[in-house]
PDB file of C-alpha atoms in Angstrom:
ATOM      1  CA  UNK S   1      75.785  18.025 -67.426  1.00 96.00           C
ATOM      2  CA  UNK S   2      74.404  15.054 -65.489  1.00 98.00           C
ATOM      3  CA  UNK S   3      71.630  15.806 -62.965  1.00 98.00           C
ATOM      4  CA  UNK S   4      69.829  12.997 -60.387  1.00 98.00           C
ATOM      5  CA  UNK S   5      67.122  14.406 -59.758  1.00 98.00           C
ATOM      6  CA  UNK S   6      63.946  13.320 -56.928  1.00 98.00           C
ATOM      7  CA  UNK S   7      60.612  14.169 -56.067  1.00 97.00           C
ATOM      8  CA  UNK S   8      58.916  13.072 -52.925  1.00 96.00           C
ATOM      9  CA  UNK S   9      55.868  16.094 -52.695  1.00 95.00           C
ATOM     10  CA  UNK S  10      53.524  14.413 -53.244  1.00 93.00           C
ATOM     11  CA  UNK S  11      52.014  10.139 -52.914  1.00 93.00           C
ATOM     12  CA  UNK S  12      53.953  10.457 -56.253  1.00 94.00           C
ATOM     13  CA  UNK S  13      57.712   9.459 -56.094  1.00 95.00           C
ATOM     14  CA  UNK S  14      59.787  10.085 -58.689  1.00 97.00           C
ATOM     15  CA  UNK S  15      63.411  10.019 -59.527  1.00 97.00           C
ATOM     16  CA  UNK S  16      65.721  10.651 -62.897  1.00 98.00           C
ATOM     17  CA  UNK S  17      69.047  10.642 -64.367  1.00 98.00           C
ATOM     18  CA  UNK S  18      68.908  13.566 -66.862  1.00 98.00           C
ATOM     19  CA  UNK S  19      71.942  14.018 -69.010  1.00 98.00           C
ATOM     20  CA  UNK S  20      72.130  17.150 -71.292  1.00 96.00           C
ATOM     21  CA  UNK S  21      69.215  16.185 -73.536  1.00 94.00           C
ATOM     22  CA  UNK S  22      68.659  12.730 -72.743  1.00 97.00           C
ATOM     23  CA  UNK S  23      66.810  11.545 -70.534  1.00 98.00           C
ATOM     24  CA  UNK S  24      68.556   8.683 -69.834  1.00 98.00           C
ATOM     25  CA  UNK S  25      66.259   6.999 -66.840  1.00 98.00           C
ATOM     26  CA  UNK S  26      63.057   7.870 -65.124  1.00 98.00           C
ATOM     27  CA  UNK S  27      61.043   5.703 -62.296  1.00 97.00           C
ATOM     28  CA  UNK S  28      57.576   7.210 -61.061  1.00 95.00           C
ATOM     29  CA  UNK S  29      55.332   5.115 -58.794  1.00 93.00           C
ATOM     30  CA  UNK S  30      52.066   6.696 -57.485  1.00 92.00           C
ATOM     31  CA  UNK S  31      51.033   4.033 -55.094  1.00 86.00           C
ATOM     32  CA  UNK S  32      50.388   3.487 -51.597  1.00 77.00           C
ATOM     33  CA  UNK S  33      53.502   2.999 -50.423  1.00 76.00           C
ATOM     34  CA  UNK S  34      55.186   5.557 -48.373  1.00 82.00           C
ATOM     35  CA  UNK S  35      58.433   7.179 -49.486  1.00 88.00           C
ATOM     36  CA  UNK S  36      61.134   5.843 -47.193  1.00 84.00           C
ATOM     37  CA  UNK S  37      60.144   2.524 -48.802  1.00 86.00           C
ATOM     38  CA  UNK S  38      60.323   3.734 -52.448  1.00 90.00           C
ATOM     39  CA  UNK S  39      63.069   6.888 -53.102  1.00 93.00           C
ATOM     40  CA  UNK S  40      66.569   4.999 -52.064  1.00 93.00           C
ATOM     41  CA  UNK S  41      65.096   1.651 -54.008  1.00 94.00           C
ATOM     42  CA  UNK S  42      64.452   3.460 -56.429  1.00 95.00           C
ATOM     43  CA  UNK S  43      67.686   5.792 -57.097  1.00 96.00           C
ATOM     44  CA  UNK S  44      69.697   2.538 -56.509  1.00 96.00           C
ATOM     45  CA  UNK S  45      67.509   0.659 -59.669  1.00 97.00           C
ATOM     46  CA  UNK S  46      68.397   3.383 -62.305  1.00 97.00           C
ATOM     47  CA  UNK S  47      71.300   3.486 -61.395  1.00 97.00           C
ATOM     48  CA  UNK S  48      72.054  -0.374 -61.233  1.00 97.00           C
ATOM     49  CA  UNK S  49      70.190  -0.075 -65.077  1.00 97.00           C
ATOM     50  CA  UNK S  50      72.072   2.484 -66.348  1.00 97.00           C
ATOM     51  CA  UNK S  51      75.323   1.309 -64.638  1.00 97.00           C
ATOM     52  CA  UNK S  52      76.029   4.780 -63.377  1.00 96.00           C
ATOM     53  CA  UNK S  53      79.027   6.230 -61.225  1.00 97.00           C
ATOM     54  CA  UNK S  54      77.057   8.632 -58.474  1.00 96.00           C
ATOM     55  CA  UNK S  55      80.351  10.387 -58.310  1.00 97.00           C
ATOM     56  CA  UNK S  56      80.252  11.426 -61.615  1.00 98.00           C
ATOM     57  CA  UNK S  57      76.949  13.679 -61.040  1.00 98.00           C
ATOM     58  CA  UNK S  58      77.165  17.426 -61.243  1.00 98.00           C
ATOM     59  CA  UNK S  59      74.546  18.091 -59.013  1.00 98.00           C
ATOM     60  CA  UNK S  60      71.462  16.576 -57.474  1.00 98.00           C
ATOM     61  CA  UNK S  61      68.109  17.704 -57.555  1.00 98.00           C
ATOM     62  CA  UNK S  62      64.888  18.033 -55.448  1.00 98.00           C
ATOM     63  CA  UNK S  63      61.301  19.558 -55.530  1.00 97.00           C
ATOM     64  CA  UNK S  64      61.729  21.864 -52.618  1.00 96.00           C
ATOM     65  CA  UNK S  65      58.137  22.231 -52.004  1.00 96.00           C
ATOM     66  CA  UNK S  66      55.168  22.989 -51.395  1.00 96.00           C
ATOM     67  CA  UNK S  67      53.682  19.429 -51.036  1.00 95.00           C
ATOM     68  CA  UNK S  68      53.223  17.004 -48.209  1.00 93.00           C
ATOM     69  CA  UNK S  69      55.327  17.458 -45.428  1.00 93.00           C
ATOM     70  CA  UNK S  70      56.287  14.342 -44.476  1.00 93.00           C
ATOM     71  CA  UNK S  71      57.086  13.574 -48.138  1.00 94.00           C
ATOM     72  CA  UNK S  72      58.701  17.041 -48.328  1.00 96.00           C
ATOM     73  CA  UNK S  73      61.330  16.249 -45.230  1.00 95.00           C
ATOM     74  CA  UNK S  74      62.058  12.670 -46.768  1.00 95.00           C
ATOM     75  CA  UNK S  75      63.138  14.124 -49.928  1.00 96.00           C
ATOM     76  CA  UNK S  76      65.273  16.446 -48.374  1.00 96.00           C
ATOM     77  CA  UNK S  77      66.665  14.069 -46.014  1.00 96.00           C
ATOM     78  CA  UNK S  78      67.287  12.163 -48.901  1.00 96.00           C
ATOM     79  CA  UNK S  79      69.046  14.291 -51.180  1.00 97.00           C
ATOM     80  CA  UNK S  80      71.239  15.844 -47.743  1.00 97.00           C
ATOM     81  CA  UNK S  81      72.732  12.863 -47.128  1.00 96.00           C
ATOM     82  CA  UNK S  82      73.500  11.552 -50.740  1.00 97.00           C
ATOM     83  CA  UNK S  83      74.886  15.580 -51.099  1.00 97.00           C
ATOM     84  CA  UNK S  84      77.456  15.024 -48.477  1.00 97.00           C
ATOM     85  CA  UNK S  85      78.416  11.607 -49.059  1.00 97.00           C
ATOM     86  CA  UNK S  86      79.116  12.606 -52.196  1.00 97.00           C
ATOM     87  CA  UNK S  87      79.975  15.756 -52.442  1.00 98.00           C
ATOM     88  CA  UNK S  88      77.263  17.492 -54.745  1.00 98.00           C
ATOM     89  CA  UNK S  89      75.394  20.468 -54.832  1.00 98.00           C
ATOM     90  CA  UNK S  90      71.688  20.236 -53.877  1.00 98.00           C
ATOM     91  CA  UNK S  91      69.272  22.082 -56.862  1.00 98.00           C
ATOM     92  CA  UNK S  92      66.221  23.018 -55.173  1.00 98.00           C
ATOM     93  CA  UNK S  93      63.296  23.592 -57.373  1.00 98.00           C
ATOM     94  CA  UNK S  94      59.453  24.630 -56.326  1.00 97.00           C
ATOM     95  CA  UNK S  95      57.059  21.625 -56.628  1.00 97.00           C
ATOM     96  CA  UNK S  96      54.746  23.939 -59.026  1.00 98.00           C
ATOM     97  CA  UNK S  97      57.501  24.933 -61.387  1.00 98.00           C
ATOM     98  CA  UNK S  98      58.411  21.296 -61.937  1.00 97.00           C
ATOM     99  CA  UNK S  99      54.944  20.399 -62.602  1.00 98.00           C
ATOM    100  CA  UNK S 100      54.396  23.184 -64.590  1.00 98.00           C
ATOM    101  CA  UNK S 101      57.433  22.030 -66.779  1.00 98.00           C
ATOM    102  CA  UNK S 102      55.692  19.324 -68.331  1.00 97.00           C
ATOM    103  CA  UNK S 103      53.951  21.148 -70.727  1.00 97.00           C
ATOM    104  CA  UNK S 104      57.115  22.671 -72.530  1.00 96.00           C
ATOM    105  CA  UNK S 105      56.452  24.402 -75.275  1.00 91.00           C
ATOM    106  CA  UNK S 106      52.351  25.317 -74.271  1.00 93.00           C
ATOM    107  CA  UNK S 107      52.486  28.747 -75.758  1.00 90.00           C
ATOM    108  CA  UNK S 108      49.339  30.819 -75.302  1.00 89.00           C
ATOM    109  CA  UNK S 109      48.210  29.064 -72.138  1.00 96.00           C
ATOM    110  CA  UNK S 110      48.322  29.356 -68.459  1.00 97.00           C
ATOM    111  CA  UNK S 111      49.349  26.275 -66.222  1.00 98.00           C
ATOM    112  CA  UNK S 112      48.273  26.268 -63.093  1.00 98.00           C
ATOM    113  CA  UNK S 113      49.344  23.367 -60.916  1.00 98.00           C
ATOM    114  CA  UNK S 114      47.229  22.616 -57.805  1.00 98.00           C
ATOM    115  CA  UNK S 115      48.400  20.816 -54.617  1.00 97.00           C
ATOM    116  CA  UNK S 116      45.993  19.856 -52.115  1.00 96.00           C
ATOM    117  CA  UNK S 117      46.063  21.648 -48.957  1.00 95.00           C
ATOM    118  CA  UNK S 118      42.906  20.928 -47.240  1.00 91.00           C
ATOM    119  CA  UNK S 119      40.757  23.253 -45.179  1.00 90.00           C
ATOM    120  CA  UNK S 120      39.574  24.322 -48.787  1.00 93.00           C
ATOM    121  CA  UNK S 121      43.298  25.550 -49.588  1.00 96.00           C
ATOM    122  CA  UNK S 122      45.910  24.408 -52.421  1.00 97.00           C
ATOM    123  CA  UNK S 123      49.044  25.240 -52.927  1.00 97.00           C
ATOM    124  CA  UNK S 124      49.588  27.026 -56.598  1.00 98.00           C
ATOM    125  CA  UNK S 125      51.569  28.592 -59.164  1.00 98.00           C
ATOM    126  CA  UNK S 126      50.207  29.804 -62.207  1.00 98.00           C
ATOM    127  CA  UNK S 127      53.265  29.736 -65.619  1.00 98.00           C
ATOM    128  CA  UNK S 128      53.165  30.304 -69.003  1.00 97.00           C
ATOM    129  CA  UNK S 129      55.270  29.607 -71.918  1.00 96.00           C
ATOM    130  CA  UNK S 130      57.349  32.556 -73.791  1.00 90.00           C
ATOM    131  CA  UNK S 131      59.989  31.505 -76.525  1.00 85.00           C
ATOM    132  CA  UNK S 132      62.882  32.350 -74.072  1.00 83.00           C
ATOM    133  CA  UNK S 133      61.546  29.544 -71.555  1.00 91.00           C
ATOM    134  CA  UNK S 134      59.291  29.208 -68.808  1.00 96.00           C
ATOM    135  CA  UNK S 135      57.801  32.719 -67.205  1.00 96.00           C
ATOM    136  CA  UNK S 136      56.729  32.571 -63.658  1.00 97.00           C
ATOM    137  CA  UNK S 137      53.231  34.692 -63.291  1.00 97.00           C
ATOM    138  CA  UNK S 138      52.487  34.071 -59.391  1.00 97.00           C
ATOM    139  CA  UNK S 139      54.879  32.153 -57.739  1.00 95.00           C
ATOM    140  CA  UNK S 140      54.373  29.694 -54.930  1.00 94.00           C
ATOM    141  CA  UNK S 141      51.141  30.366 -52.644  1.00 94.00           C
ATOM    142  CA  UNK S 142      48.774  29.189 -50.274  1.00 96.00           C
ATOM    143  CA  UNK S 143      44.778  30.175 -51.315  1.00 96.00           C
ATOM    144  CA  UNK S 144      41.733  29.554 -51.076  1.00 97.00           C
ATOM    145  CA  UNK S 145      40.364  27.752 -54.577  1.00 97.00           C
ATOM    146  CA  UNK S 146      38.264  30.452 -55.150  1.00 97.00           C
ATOM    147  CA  UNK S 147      40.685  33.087 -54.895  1.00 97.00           C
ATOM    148  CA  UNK S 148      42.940  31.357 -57.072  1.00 98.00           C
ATOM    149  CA  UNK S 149      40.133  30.793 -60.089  1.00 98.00           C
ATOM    150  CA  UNK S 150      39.361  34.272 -59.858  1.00 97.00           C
ATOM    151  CA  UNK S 151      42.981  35.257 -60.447  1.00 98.00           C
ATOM    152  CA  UNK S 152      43.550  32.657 -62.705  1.00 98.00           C
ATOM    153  CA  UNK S 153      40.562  34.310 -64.655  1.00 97.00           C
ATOM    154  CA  UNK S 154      41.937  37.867 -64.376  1.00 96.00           C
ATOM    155  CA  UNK S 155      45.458  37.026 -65.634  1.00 96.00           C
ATOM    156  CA  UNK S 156      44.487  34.431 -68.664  1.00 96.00           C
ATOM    157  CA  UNK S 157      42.455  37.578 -71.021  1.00 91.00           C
ATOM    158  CA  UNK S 158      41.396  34.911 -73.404  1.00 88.00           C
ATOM    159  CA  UNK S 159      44.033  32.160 -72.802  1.00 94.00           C
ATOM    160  CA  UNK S 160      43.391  28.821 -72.241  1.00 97.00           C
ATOM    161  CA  UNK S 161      44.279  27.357 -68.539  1.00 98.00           C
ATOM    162  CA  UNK S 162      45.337  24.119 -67.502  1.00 98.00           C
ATOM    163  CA  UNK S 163      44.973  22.483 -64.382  1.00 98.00           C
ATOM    164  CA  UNK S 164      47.280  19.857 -63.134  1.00 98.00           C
ATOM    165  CA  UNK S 165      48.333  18.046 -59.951  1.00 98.00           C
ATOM    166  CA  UNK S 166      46.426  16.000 -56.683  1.00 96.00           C
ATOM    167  CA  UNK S 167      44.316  19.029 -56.335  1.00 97.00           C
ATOM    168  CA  UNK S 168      42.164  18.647 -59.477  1.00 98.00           C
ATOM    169  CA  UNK S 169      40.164  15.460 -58.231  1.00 97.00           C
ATOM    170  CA  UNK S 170      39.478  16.942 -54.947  1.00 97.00           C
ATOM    171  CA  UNK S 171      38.428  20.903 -56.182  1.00 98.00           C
ATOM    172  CA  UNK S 172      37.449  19.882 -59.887  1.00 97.00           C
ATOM    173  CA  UNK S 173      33.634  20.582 -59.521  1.00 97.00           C
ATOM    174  CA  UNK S 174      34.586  24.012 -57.927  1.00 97.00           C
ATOM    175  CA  UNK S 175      36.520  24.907 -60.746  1.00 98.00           C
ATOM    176  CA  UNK S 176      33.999  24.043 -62.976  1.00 97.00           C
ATOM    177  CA  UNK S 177      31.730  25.661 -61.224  1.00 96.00           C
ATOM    178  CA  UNK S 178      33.430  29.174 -60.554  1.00 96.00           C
ATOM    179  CA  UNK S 179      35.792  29.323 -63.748  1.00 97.00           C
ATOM    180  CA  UNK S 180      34.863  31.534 -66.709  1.00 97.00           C
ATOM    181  CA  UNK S 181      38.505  31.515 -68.526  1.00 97.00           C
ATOM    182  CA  UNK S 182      38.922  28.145 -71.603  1.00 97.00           C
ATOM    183  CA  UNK S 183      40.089  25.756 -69.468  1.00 97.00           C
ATOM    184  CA  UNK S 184      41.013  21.756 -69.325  1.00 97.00           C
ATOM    185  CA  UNK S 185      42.512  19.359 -66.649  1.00 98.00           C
ATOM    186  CA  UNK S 186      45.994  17.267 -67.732  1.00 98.00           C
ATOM    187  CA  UNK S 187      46.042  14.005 -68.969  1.00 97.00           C
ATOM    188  CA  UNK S 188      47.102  11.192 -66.745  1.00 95.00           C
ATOM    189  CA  UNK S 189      50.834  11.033 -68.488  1.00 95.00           C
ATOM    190  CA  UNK S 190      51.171  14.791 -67.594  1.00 96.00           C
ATOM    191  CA  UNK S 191      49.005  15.707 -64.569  1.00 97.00           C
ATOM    192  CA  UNK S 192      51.563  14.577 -61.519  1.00 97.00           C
ATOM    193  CA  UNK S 193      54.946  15.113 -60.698  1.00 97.00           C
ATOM    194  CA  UNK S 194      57.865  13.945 -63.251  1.00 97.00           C
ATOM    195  CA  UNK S 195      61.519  13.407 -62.139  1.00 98.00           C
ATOM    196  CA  UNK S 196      62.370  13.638 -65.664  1.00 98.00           C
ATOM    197  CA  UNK S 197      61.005  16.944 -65.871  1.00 98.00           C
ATOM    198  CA  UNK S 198      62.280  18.441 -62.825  1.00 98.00           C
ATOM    199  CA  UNK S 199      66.328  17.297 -63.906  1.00 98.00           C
ATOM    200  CA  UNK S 200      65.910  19.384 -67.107  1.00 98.00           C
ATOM    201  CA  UNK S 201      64.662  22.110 -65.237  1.00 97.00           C
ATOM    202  CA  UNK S 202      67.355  21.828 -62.674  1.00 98.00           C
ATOM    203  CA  UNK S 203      70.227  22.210 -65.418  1.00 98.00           C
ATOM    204  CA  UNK S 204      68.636  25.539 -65.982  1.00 96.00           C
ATOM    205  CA  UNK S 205      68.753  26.233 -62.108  1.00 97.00           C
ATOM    206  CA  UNK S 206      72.336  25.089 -62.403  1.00 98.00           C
ATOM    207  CA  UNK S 207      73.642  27.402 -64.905  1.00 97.00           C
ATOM    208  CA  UNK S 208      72.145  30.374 -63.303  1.00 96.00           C
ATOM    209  CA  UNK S 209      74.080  29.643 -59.938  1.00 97.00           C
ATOM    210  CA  UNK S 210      70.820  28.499 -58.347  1.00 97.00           C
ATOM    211  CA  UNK S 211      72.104  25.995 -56.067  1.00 97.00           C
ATOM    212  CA  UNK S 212      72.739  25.425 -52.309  1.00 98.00           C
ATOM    213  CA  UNK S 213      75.140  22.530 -50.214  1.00 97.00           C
ATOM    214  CA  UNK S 214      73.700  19.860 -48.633  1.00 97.00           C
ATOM    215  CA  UNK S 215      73.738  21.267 -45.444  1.00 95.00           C
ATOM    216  CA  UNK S 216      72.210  23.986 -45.906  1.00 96.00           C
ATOM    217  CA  UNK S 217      69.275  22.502 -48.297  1.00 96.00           C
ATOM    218  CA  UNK S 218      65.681  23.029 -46.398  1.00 94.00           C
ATOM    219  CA  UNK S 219      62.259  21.982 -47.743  1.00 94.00           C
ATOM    220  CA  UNK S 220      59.919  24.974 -48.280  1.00 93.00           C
ATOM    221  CA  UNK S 221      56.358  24.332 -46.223  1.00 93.00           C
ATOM    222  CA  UNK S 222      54.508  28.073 -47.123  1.00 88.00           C
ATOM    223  CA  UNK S 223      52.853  27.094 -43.980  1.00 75.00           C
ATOM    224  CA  UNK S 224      53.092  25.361 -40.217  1.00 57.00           C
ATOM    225  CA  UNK S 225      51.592  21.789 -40.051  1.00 51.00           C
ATOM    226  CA  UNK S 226      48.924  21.098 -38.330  1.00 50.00           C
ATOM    227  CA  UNK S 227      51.297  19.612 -35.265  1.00 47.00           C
ATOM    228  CA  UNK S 228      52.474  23.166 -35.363  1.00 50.00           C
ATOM    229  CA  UNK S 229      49.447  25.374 -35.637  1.00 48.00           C
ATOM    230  CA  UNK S 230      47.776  23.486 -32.594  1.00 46.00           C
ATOM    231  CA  UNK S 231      51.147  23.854 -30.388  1.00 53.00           C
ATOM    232  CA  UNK S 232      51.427  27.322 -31.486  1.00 54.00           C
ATOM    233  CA  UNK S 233      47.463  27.815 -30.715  1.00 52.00           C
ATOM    234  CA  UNK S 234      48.061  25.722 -27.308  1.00 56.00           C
ATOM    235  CA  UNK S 235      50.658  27.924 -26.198  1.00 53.00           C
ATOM    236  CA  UNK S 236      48.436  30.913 -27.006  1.00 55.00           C
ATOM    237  CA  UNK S 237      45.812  29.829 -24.440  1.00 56.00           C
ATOM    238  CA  UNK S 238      48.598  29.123 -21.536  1.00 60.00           C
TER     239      UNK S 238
END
């Protein structure tokens, strides 16, 4: 199974040619350049490298989100148009499973990755590692950083947690502040988003059926932007 897979959640952009069990290219730059500059340059430079036929893909994947949404709606664009041109299903994984899929094997410990959300708010998911796989304890959600340390502290019972993702530098002193669970923050090689990670998580996806066409792949927000919310509140007041 060969898998191209891209993440655009976050300032992180990422993309991957996974292949079975090798990974045969990965190219993650978190700089401040903004995505339409970086995701096509960088698909067409792994591929160029590894002198691969994009029609010989099974499927493609994406982080579907939570994350930023103007990275969020380039990915997808992205990934729609490559689907169609060349004829590939679209794998859609959450942002927080993929991050969450870097520590493989982290038995015994919850992984929570963060995305900032602002307004006090990230956007979570809290995992953990059986010997089956991967185990989804709360999936995808919008909270308060103080609601999610106290769950985070009700489901661990003893286990060690691990923070990852663009939220820790912003909420890290809460954290520290309100946590009573073990706990430690990823290392810089494991604390962002990984293409790499997210294709051999989306060859799982794809033998379960989990996967969509191109045209009828959608980012997933959990919440209106801000445009929105102050249209929406406008609107009210009319």
């Amino acid at each position: 199974m060969r898998i191209l897979a891209l993440d655009s959640s976050s300032l992180v952009a990422s993309a991957a040619i996974v292949e079975d069990d090798i990974l045969m290219a990965e190219y993650t730059i978190n700089y401040k350049k903004t995505h339409s500059q970086t995701l096509l340059p960088m698909v067409d430079e792994i591929v160029k490298m590894t002198e691969l036929d994009l029609h010989t893909i099974d499927a493609i994947a994406i982080s579907r989100g939570p994350g930023s949404f103007t990275g969020l709606r380039i990915g997808s664009a992205t990934v729609k148009g490559l689907g169609l041109v060349l004829e590939k299903p679209i794998v859609a994984v959450p942002t927080t499973a993929m991050m969450a899929f870097n520590f493989w094997g982290s038995q015994d410990k919850l992984i929570v990755p963060i995305l900032d959300a602002r307004r006090n708010q990230v956007y979570a998911g809290v995992y953990c590692f059986q010997d089956k796989g991967m185990d989804t304890v709360l999936e995808d959600s919008v909270m308060e950083i103080e609601k999610l340390v106290f769950y985070v502290d009700k489901e661990a019972q003893g286990k060690k947690v691990i923070f990852l993702g663009d939220g820790v530098p912003v909420y890290k002193e809460k954290i520290k502040e309100t946590i009573i669970s073990p706990y430690q923050f990823a290392p810089a090689h494991m604390n962002r988003q990984r293409a790499g990670s997210l294709g051999v998580l989306a060859q799982y996806y794809y033998r379960e059926g989990k996967i969509e066409s191109a045209a009828d792949h959608k980012p997933e927000y959990l919440r209106m932007s801000q445009a929105e919310r102050e249209r929406k509140e406008k609107e009210a007041k009319q």
